[in-house]
Amino acid sequence: MNSNDIRIGVLIPIGKAQWGGADPRDLIGFAARAERLGFDSLWVNDGITESRIEALSMLAAAASVTERVTLGTAALMPVLRRPVQVAQTLASIDLLSQGRLTVTVGAGFPGRFGKPMYAASQVPWEKRFARLDETVALWRQLWHEPESKAFHGELLHFDDLPTMTSPFRKDGPPIWLAGITPTALSRTGRMYDGWLPYPPDPADYKAALADVQQAAEEHGRAPDAVTPALFASVLIEDDPGARQRTLERFATSNYGLPLDEVRKIQAVAAGGADEVAARLAEYTAAGARHLVLRLGTTGLGAIDEQLDRVAELLPRLR
């Protein structure tokens, strides 16, 4: 892919708050249909504190009914899984999909969005960023250096690592980081293959991307070593009243927050087709090259309808 190409992906609605009363097996059909409609990638978010289809199980199922699309996490919470075991799971999905996996990782929001996941995993909240970076370093060692049997970081220690399933690609799946704090930007430029933030303001995206690219250069990497992506919620709805009601339901059911609060922390593109295209174009103008879109409604029927409407925008967004 040319570094100037724009790729468009869509989030599979694996949370029960989104697929609701539908048969969750219909999510497999959703994945296949998104590929047929021309999307470049399919993504899953992660969690353990609410009802959902487990993220990596969903990607394995999607791999079996797709041939072309990238399969990604947006974002995977490594703290929910033992680090050696998840290295094998990720390598297996990459192998079964013939190298289509991209792994975005995160350490969790402060407060009720992140801390309960650490409590459920019996892992300390403190030093979570160091734990995340060490986990990624361990995965890469397991994939790239099978002869190395020891790993000793600040928090993770292994003396006799097993021989790991080899991923499809020699270098393993690309690993991206979610986050836009100054430390996240520095870490992205230093050691990650991509960046998947969700800032409400395109100007903030542009400034942060410059920091990522500067950090990459400072650590001897090419400025384009990091794929610049964006996570955004989208809703195509011409009627302002219906749009507001739908987004409010979406925000409350998925985040437990009013829409105004969600808009303060996450990119949202809503309106008629022209408005949504124009809003997303602000981010591609700011440097984003892979858009990961979450369809901003609830109920699988309404989500399928939005998938069709967003698919009609794909030529314009590219």
Tab-separated table of C-alpha atoms in Angstrom:
chain	number	residue	atom	x	y	z
A	1	MET	CA	0.000	0.000	0.000
A	2	ASN	CA	1.225	3.476	-0.865
A	3	SER	CA	1.810	5.550	2.290
A	4	ASN	CA	-0.614	8.162	0.925
A	5	ASP	CA	-3.478	5.691	0.420
A	6	ILE	CA	-6.449	5.984	2.755
A	7	ARG	CA	-7.805	2.753	4.236
A	8	ILE	CA	-11.228	2.472	5.889
A	9	GLY	CA	-12.205	-0.092	8.473
A	10	VAL	CA	-15.273	-0.787	10.588
A	11	LEU	CA	-15.742	-2.088	14.118
A	12	ILE	CA	-17.656	-5.362	14.469
A	13	PRO	CA	-20.333	-4.648	17.127
A	14	ILE	CA	-19.350	-7.445	19.527
A	15	GLY	CA	-20.810	-5.814	22.648
A	16	LYS	CA	-24.277	-7.015	23.621
A	17	ALA	CA	-25.230	-3.362	24.110
A	18	GLN	CA	-24.930	-3.041	20.320
A	19	TRP	CA	-26.125	-6.357	18.892
A	20	GLY	CA	-28.828	-6.537	21.544
A	21	GLY	CA	-31.484	-9.189	20.978
A	22	ALA	CA	-30.091	-10.432	17.656
A	23	ASP	CA	-28.400	-13.797	17.169
A	24	PRO	CA	-24.704	-13.050	17.886
A	25	ARG	CA	-23.746	-15.505	15.135
A	26	ASP	CA	-25.016	-12.823	12.749
A	27	LEU	CA	-21.820	-10.931	13.574
A	28	ILE	CA	-19.959	-13.432	11.396
A	29	GLY	CA	-22.225	-12.460	8.513
A	30	PHE	CA	-21.603	-8.796	9.311
A	31	ALA	CA	-17.866	-9.383	8.889
A	32	ALA	CA	-18.292	-11.124	5.541
A	33	ARG	CA	-20.671	-8.426	4.279
A	34	ALA	CA	-18.311	-5.605	5.274
A	35	GLU	CA	-15.596	-7.192	3.139
A	36	ARG	CA	-17.989	-7.535	0.179
A	37	LEU	CA	-18.971	-3.871	0.541
A	38	GLY	CA	-15.342	-2.818	0.114
A	39	PHE	CA	-14.093	-2.026	3.619
A	40	ASP	CA	-10.358	-2.546	4.069
A	41	SER	CA	-10.371	-3.782	7.647
A	42	LEU	CA	-12.488	-5.226	10.470
A	43	TRP	CA	-11.857	-4.403	14.127
A	44	VAL	CA	-12.933	-5.522	17.583
A	45	ASN	CA	-12.682	-3.771	20.917
A	46	ASP	CA	-11.930	-5.609	24.139
A	47	GLY	CA	-13.126	-5.859	27.709
A	48	ILE	CA	-14.344	-8.127	30.466
A	49	THR	CA	-16.665	-5.976	32.575
A	50	GLU	CA	-19.719	-6.208	30.306
A	51	SER	CA	-21.415	-8.823	28.113
A	52	ARG	CA	-19.663	-9.274	24.762
A	53	ILE	CA	-18.236	-11.805	22.345
A	54	GLU	CA	-14.573	-12.241	23.284
A	55	ALA	CA	-12.432	-10.155	20.936
A	56	LEU	CA	-9.926	-12.709	19.662
A	57	SER	CA	-12.627	-15.367	19.281
A	58	MET	CA	-14.479	-12.936	17.009
A	59	LEU	CA	-11.384	-12.288	14.897
A	60	ALA	CA	-10.775	-16.026	14.507
A	61	ALA	CA	-14.365	-16.441	13.310
A	62	ALA	CA	-14.046	-13.463	10.948
A	63	ALA	CA	-10.826	-14.897	9.510
A	64	SER	CA	-12.749	-17.966	8.350
A	65	VAL	CA	-15.301	-15.995	6.278
A	66	THR	CA	-13.027	-13.289	4.809
A	67	GLU	CA	-10.082	-13.352	2.428
A	68	ARG	CA	-8.811	-9.807	1.985
A	69	VAL	CA	-9.512	-7.490	4.918
A	70	THR	CA	-7.120	-6.682	7.722
A	71	LEU	CA	-8.315	-8.054	11.076
A	72	GLY	CA	-7.529	-5.770	13.976
A	73	THR	CA	-7.992	-5.033	17.661
A	74	ALA	CA	-9.054	-1.538	18.696
A	75	ALA	CA	-7.780	-1.944	21.273
A	76	LEU	CA	-6.694	-5.205	22.882
A	77	MET	CA	-6.182	-5.132	26.654
A	78	PRO	CA	-3.225	-7.495	27.194
A	79	VAL	CA	-3.763	-7.352	30.962
A	80	LEU	CA	-6.833	-9.595	30.526
A	81	ARG	CA	-4.719	-12.537	29.312
A	82	ARG	CA	-1.531	-14.294	30.334
A	83	PRO	CA	1.259	-12.845	28.159
A	84	VAL	CA	2.723	-16.082	26.768
A	85	GLN	CA	-0.701	-17.578	26.057
A	86	VAL	CA	-1.919	-14.515	24.144
A	87	ALA	CA	1.276	-14.494	22.064
A	88	GLN	CA	0.266	-17.952	20.863
A	89	THR	CA	-3.327	-16.868	20.197
A	90	LEU	CA	-2.241	-13.836	18.178
A	91	ALA	CA	0.290	-15.857	16.182
A	92	SER	CA	-2.432	-18.435	15.492
A	93	ILE	CA	-4.882	-15.824	14.165
A	94	ASP	CA	-2.142	-14.311	11.998
A	95	LEU	CA	-1.309	-17.788	10.695
A	96	LEU	CA	-4.910	-18.791	10.006
A	97	SER	CA	-5.667	-15.466	8.288
A	98	GLN	CA	-2.429	-15.637	6.242
A	99	GLY	CA	-0.916	-12.509	7.720
A	100	ARG	CA	-3.935	-10.222	8.000
A	101	LEU	CA	-3.739	-9.405	11.727
A	102	THR	CA	-2.959	-5.981	13.211
A	103	VAL	CA	-2.829	-5.686	17.011
A	104	THR	CA	-3.583	-2.335	18.647
A	105	VAL	CA	-2.949	-2.450	22.393
A	106	GLY	CA	-3.904	-0.211	25.297
A	107	ALA	CA	-3.432	-0.028	29.047
A	108	GLY	CA	-6.934	1.147	29.947
A	109	PHE	CA	-8.618	4.391	30.984
A	110	PRO	CA	-8.312	5.573	34.580
A	111	GLY	CA	-11.338	5.102	36.785
A	112	ARG	CA	-14.241	2.764	36.115
A	113	PHE	CA	-13.291	2.070	32.502
A	114	GLY	CA	-9.917	0.535	33.307
A	115	LYS	CA	-9.379	-0.341	36.949
A	116	PRO	CA	-12.098	-3.053	37.174
A	117	MET	CA	-10.367	-4.973	34.368
A	118	TYR	CA	-7.128	-5.020	36.334
A	119	ALA	CA	-8.973	-6.109	39.461
A	120	ALA	CA	-10.656	-8.960	37.551
A	121	SER	CA	-7.259	-10.013	36.182
A	122	GLN	CA	-5.596	-9.743	39.616
A	123	VAL	CA	-2.936	-7.455	38.147
A	124	PRO	CA	-1.816	-4.197	39.836
A	125	TRP	CA	-3.000	-0.957	38.212
A	126	GLU	CA	0.354	0.652	39.021
A	127	LYS	CA	3.065	0.506	36.344
A	128	ARG	CA	0.495	-0.511	33.752
A	129	PHE	CA	2.328	1.210	30.889
A	130	ALA	CA	5.605	-0.523	31.709
A	131	ARG	CA	3.712	-3.829	31.890
A	132	LEU	CA	2.134	-3.155	28.485
A	133	ASP	CA	5.440	-2.323	26.789
A	134	GLU	CA	7.143	-5.347	28.350
A	135	THR	CA	4.335	-7.616	27.196
A	136	VAL	CA	4.758	-6.379	23.621
A	137	ALA	CA	8.541	-6.855	23.855
A	138	LEU	CA	7.954	-10.404	25.118
A	139	TRP	CA	5.595	-11.199	22.218
A	140	ARG	CA	8.139	-9.968	19.709
A	141	GLN	CA	10.883	-12.055	21.289
A	142	LEU	CA	8.685	-15.163	21.255
A	143	TRP	CA	7.843	-14.611	17.585
A	144	HIS	CA	11.203	-13.435	16.280
A	145	GLU	CA	13.769	-15.138	18.539
A	146	PRO	CA	12.527	-18.658	19.322
A	147	GLU	CA	15.996	-19.626	20.459
A	148	SER	CA	15.874	-17.059	23.312
A	149	LYS	CA	14.392	-18.838	26.313
A	150	ALA	CA	14.777	-16.109	28.955
A	151	PHE	CA	13.034	-12.741	29.303
A	152	HIS	CA	13.705	-10.434	32.236
A	153	GLY	CA	12.005	-7.070	32.421
A	154	GLU	CA	11.034	-4.897	35.335
A	155	LEU	CA	7.745	-6.755	35.803
A	156	LEU	CA	7.804	-9.871	33.612
A	157	HIS	CA	10.328	-12.634	34.276
A	158	PHE	CA	10.723	-15.938	32.438
A	159	ASP	CA	13.646	-18.378	32.549
A	160	ASP	CA	12.365	-21.159	30.281
A	161	LEU	CA	10.055	-19.856	27.572
A	162	PRO	CA	8.314	-22.403	25.348
A	163	THR	CA	8.762	-22.639	21.614
A	164	MET	CA	6.033	-20.444	20.180
A	165	THR	CA	3.672	-20.873	17.265
A	166	SER	CA	5.213	-18.869	14.417
A	167	PRO	CA	3.022	-16.152	12.902
A	168	PHE	CA	2.407	-16.122	9.153
A	169	ARG	CA	4.674	-13.124	8.638
A	170	LYS	CA	8.310	-13.381	9.593
A	171	ASP	CA	8.126	-10.130	11.573
A	172	GLY	CA	4.808	-11.032	13.172
A	173	PRO	CA	1.678	-8.872	13.134
A	174	PRO	CA	2.145	-5.085	13.330
A	175	ILE	CA	1.534	-3.744	16.840
A	176	TRP	CA	-0.066	-0.331	17.248
A	177	LEU	CA	-0.633	1.767	20.362
A	178	ALA	CA	-3.800	3.607	21.370
A	179	GLY	CA	-3.406	6.878	23.269
A	180	ILE	CA	-2.533	10.536	22.875
A	181	THR	CA	-0.781	11.516	26.128
A	182	PRO	CA	2.772	12.866	25.682
A	183	THR	CA	4.249	9.637	27.031
A	184	ALA	CA	2.060	7.554	24.701
A	185	LEU	CA	3.237	9.595	21.711
A	186	SER	CA	6.873	9.108	22.675
A	187	ARG	CA	6.418	5.370	23.198
A	188	THR	CA	4.580	5.046	19.885
A	189	GLY	CA	7.397	6.686	17.972
A	190	ARG	CA	9.992	4.646	19.804
A	191	MET	CA	8.642	1.099	19.560
A	192	TYR	CA	5.230	0.694	17.907
A	193	ASP	CA	4.230	0.115	14.277
A	194	GLY	CA	1.087	2.242	14.302
A	195	TRP	CA	-0.937	4.749	16.275
A	196	LEU	CA	-4.701	4.626	16.869
A	197	PRO	CA	-5.999	7.605	18.891
A	198	TYR	CA	-9.471	9.200	18.914
A	199	PRO	CA	-9.045	12.960	19.549
A	200	PRO	CA	-12.163	15.121	19.133
A	201	ASP	CA	-10.157	17.896	17.405
A	202	PRO	CA	-8.331	17.244	14.092
A	203	ALA	CA	-5.823	19.970	15.008
A	204	ASP	CA	-4.841	17.972	18.089
A	205	TYR	CA	-4.414	14.920	15.881
A	206	LYS	CA	-2.073	16.781	13.531
A	207	ALA	CA	0.082	18.141	16.375
A	208	ALA	CA	0.282	14.765	18.115
A	209	LEU	CA	1.204	12.975	14.884
A	210	ALA	CA	4.119	15.378	14.452
A	211	ASP	CA	5.295	14.406	17.945
A	212	VAL	CA	5.057	10.696	17.068
A	213	GLN	CA	7.059	11.199	13.890
A	214	GLN	CA	9.676	13.272	15.716
A	215	ALA	CA	10.045	10.571	18.370
A	216	ALA	CA	10.466	7.956	15.642
A	217	GLU	CA	13.227	9.966	13.985
A	218	GLU	CA	14.966	10.535	17.309
A	219	HIS	CA	15.150	6.769	17.770
A	220	GLY	CA	16.577	6.129	14.310
A	221	ARG	CA	13.321	5.154	12.641
A	222	ALA	CA	11.887	6.506	9.411
A	223	PRO	CA	9.149	9.139	9.896
A	224	ASP	CA	6.680	6.845	8.133
A	225	ALA	CA	7.576	3.817	10.282
A	226	VAL	CA	4.391	4.407	12.285
A	227	THR	CA	1.021	3.995	10.524
A	228	PRO	CA	-1.194	6.973	11.508
A	229	ALA	CA	-4.757	5.782	12.162
A	230	LEU	CA	-7.892	7.236	13.760
A	231	PHE	CA	-10.724	5.705	15.786
A	232	ALA	CA	-14.026	7.562	15.330
A	233	SER	CA	-17.710	6.954	15.912
A	234	VAL	CA	-19.871	7.766	12.880
A	235	LEU	CA	-23.578	8.103	12.180
A	236	ILE	CA	-25.151	9.098	8.863
A	237	GLU	CA	-28.560	10.546	9.658
A	238	ASP	CA	-30.061	13.588	7.939
A	239	ASP	CA	-32.726	14.365	10.539
A	240	PRO	CA	-31.159	16.326	13.456
A	241	GLY	CA	-33.670	15.101	16.028
A	242	ALA	CA	-33.328	11.438	15.083
A	243	ARG	CA	-29.552	11.827	14.944
A	244	GLN	CA	-29.401	13.247	18.473
A	245	ARG	CA	-31.654	10.535	19.902
A	246	THR	CA	-29.707	7.735	18.225
A	247	LEU	CA	-26.333	9.052	19.359
A	248	GLU	CA	-27.586	9.538	22.912
A	249	ARG	CA	-28.729	5.901	23.058
A	250	PHE	CA	-25.428	4.786	21.568
A	251	ALA	CA	-23.348	6.802	24.057
A	252	THR	CA	-25.350	5.669	27.072
A	253	SER	CA	-25.501	1.983	26.138
A	254	ASN	CA	-21.847	1.679	25.115
A	255	TYR	CA	-20.050	4.072	27.426
A	256	GLY	CA	-22.490	4.791	30.233
A	257	LEU	CA	-21.979	8.482	29.512
A	258	PRO	CA	-24.117	11.243	27.998
A	259	LEU	CA	-23.270	12.165	24.420
A	260	ASP	CA	-21.751	15.517	25.404
A	261	GLU	CA	-19.197	13.712	27.572
A	262	VAL	CA	-18.343	11.209	24.844
A	263	ARG	CA	-17.784	14.053	22.365
A	264	LYS	CA	-15.205	15.559	24.750
A	265	ILE	CA	-13.004	12.477	24.606
A	266	GLN	CA	-13.716	10.793	21.266
A	267	ALA	CA	-13.877	11.788	17.616
A	268	VAL	CA	-17.500	11.741	16.425
A	269	ALA	CA	-18.600	12.339	12.818
A	270	ALA	CA	-22.380	12.648	12.528
A	271	GLY	CA	-24.839	14.250	10.125
A	272	GLY	CA	-25.762	13.791	6.489
A	273	ALA	CA	-23.407	11.908	4.204
A	274	ASP	CA	-21.703	15.115	3.073
A	275	GLU	CA	-21.172	16.276	6.653
A	276	VAL	CA	-19.694	12.948	7.749
A	277	ALA	CA	-17.369	12.811	4.732
A	278	ALA	CA	-16.226	16.386	5.341
A	279	ARG	CA	-15.593	15.732	9.032
A	280	LEU	CA	-13.499	12.635	8.375
A	281	ALA	CA	-11.621	14.470	5.614
A	282	GLU	CA	-10.395	16.896	8.281
A	283	TYR	CA	-8.555	13.988	9.905
A	284	THR	CA	-7.096	12.630	6.676
A	285	ALA	CA	-5.917	16.161	5.902
A	286	ALA	CA	-4.264	16.121	9.347
A	287	GLY	CA	-2.382	12.944	8.400
A	288	ALA	CA	-4.607	9.978	9.287
A	289	ARG	CA	-4.207	7.133	6.801
A	290	HIS	CA	-6.352	4.372	8.316
A	291	LEU	CA	-9.820	5.253	9.621
A	292	VAL	CA	-11.370	2.795	12.078
A	293	LEU	CA	-15.080	3.606	12.224
A	294	ARG	CA	-17.502	2.600	14.952
A	295	LEU	CA	-21.098	2.743	13.751
A	296	GLY	CA	-22.904	5.033	16.188
A	297	THR	CA	-26.183	3.211	16.694
A	298	THR	CA	-27.605	0.178	18.500
A	299	GLY	CA	-29.404	-2.933	17.272
A	300	LEU	CA	-27.959	-5.102	14.536
A	301	GLY	CA	-30.602	-4.061	11.983
A	302	ALA	CA	-29.780	-0.368	12.396
A	303	ILE	CA	-26.061	-1.159	12.402
A	304	ASP	CA	-26.395	-3.077	9.123
A	305	GLU	CA	-28.189	-0.090	7.602
A	306	GLN	CA	-25.368	2.221	8.715
A	307	LEU	CA	-22.810	-0.180	7.244
A	308	ASP	CA	-24.474	0.218	3.855
A	309	ARG	CA	-24.612	4.002	4.146
A	310	VAL	CA	-20.975	4.329	5.174
A	311	ALA	CA	-19.945	1.926	2.388
A	312	GLU	CA	-21.415	4.382	-0.117
A	313	LEU	CA	-18.920	6.972	1.174
A	314	LEU	CA	-15.824	4.802	0.718
A	315	PRO	CA	-14.788	6.218	-2.696
A	316	ARG	CA	-15.097	9.772	-1.361
A	317	LEU	CA	-13.180	9.028	1.839
A	318	ARG	CA	-10.315	7.513	-0.136
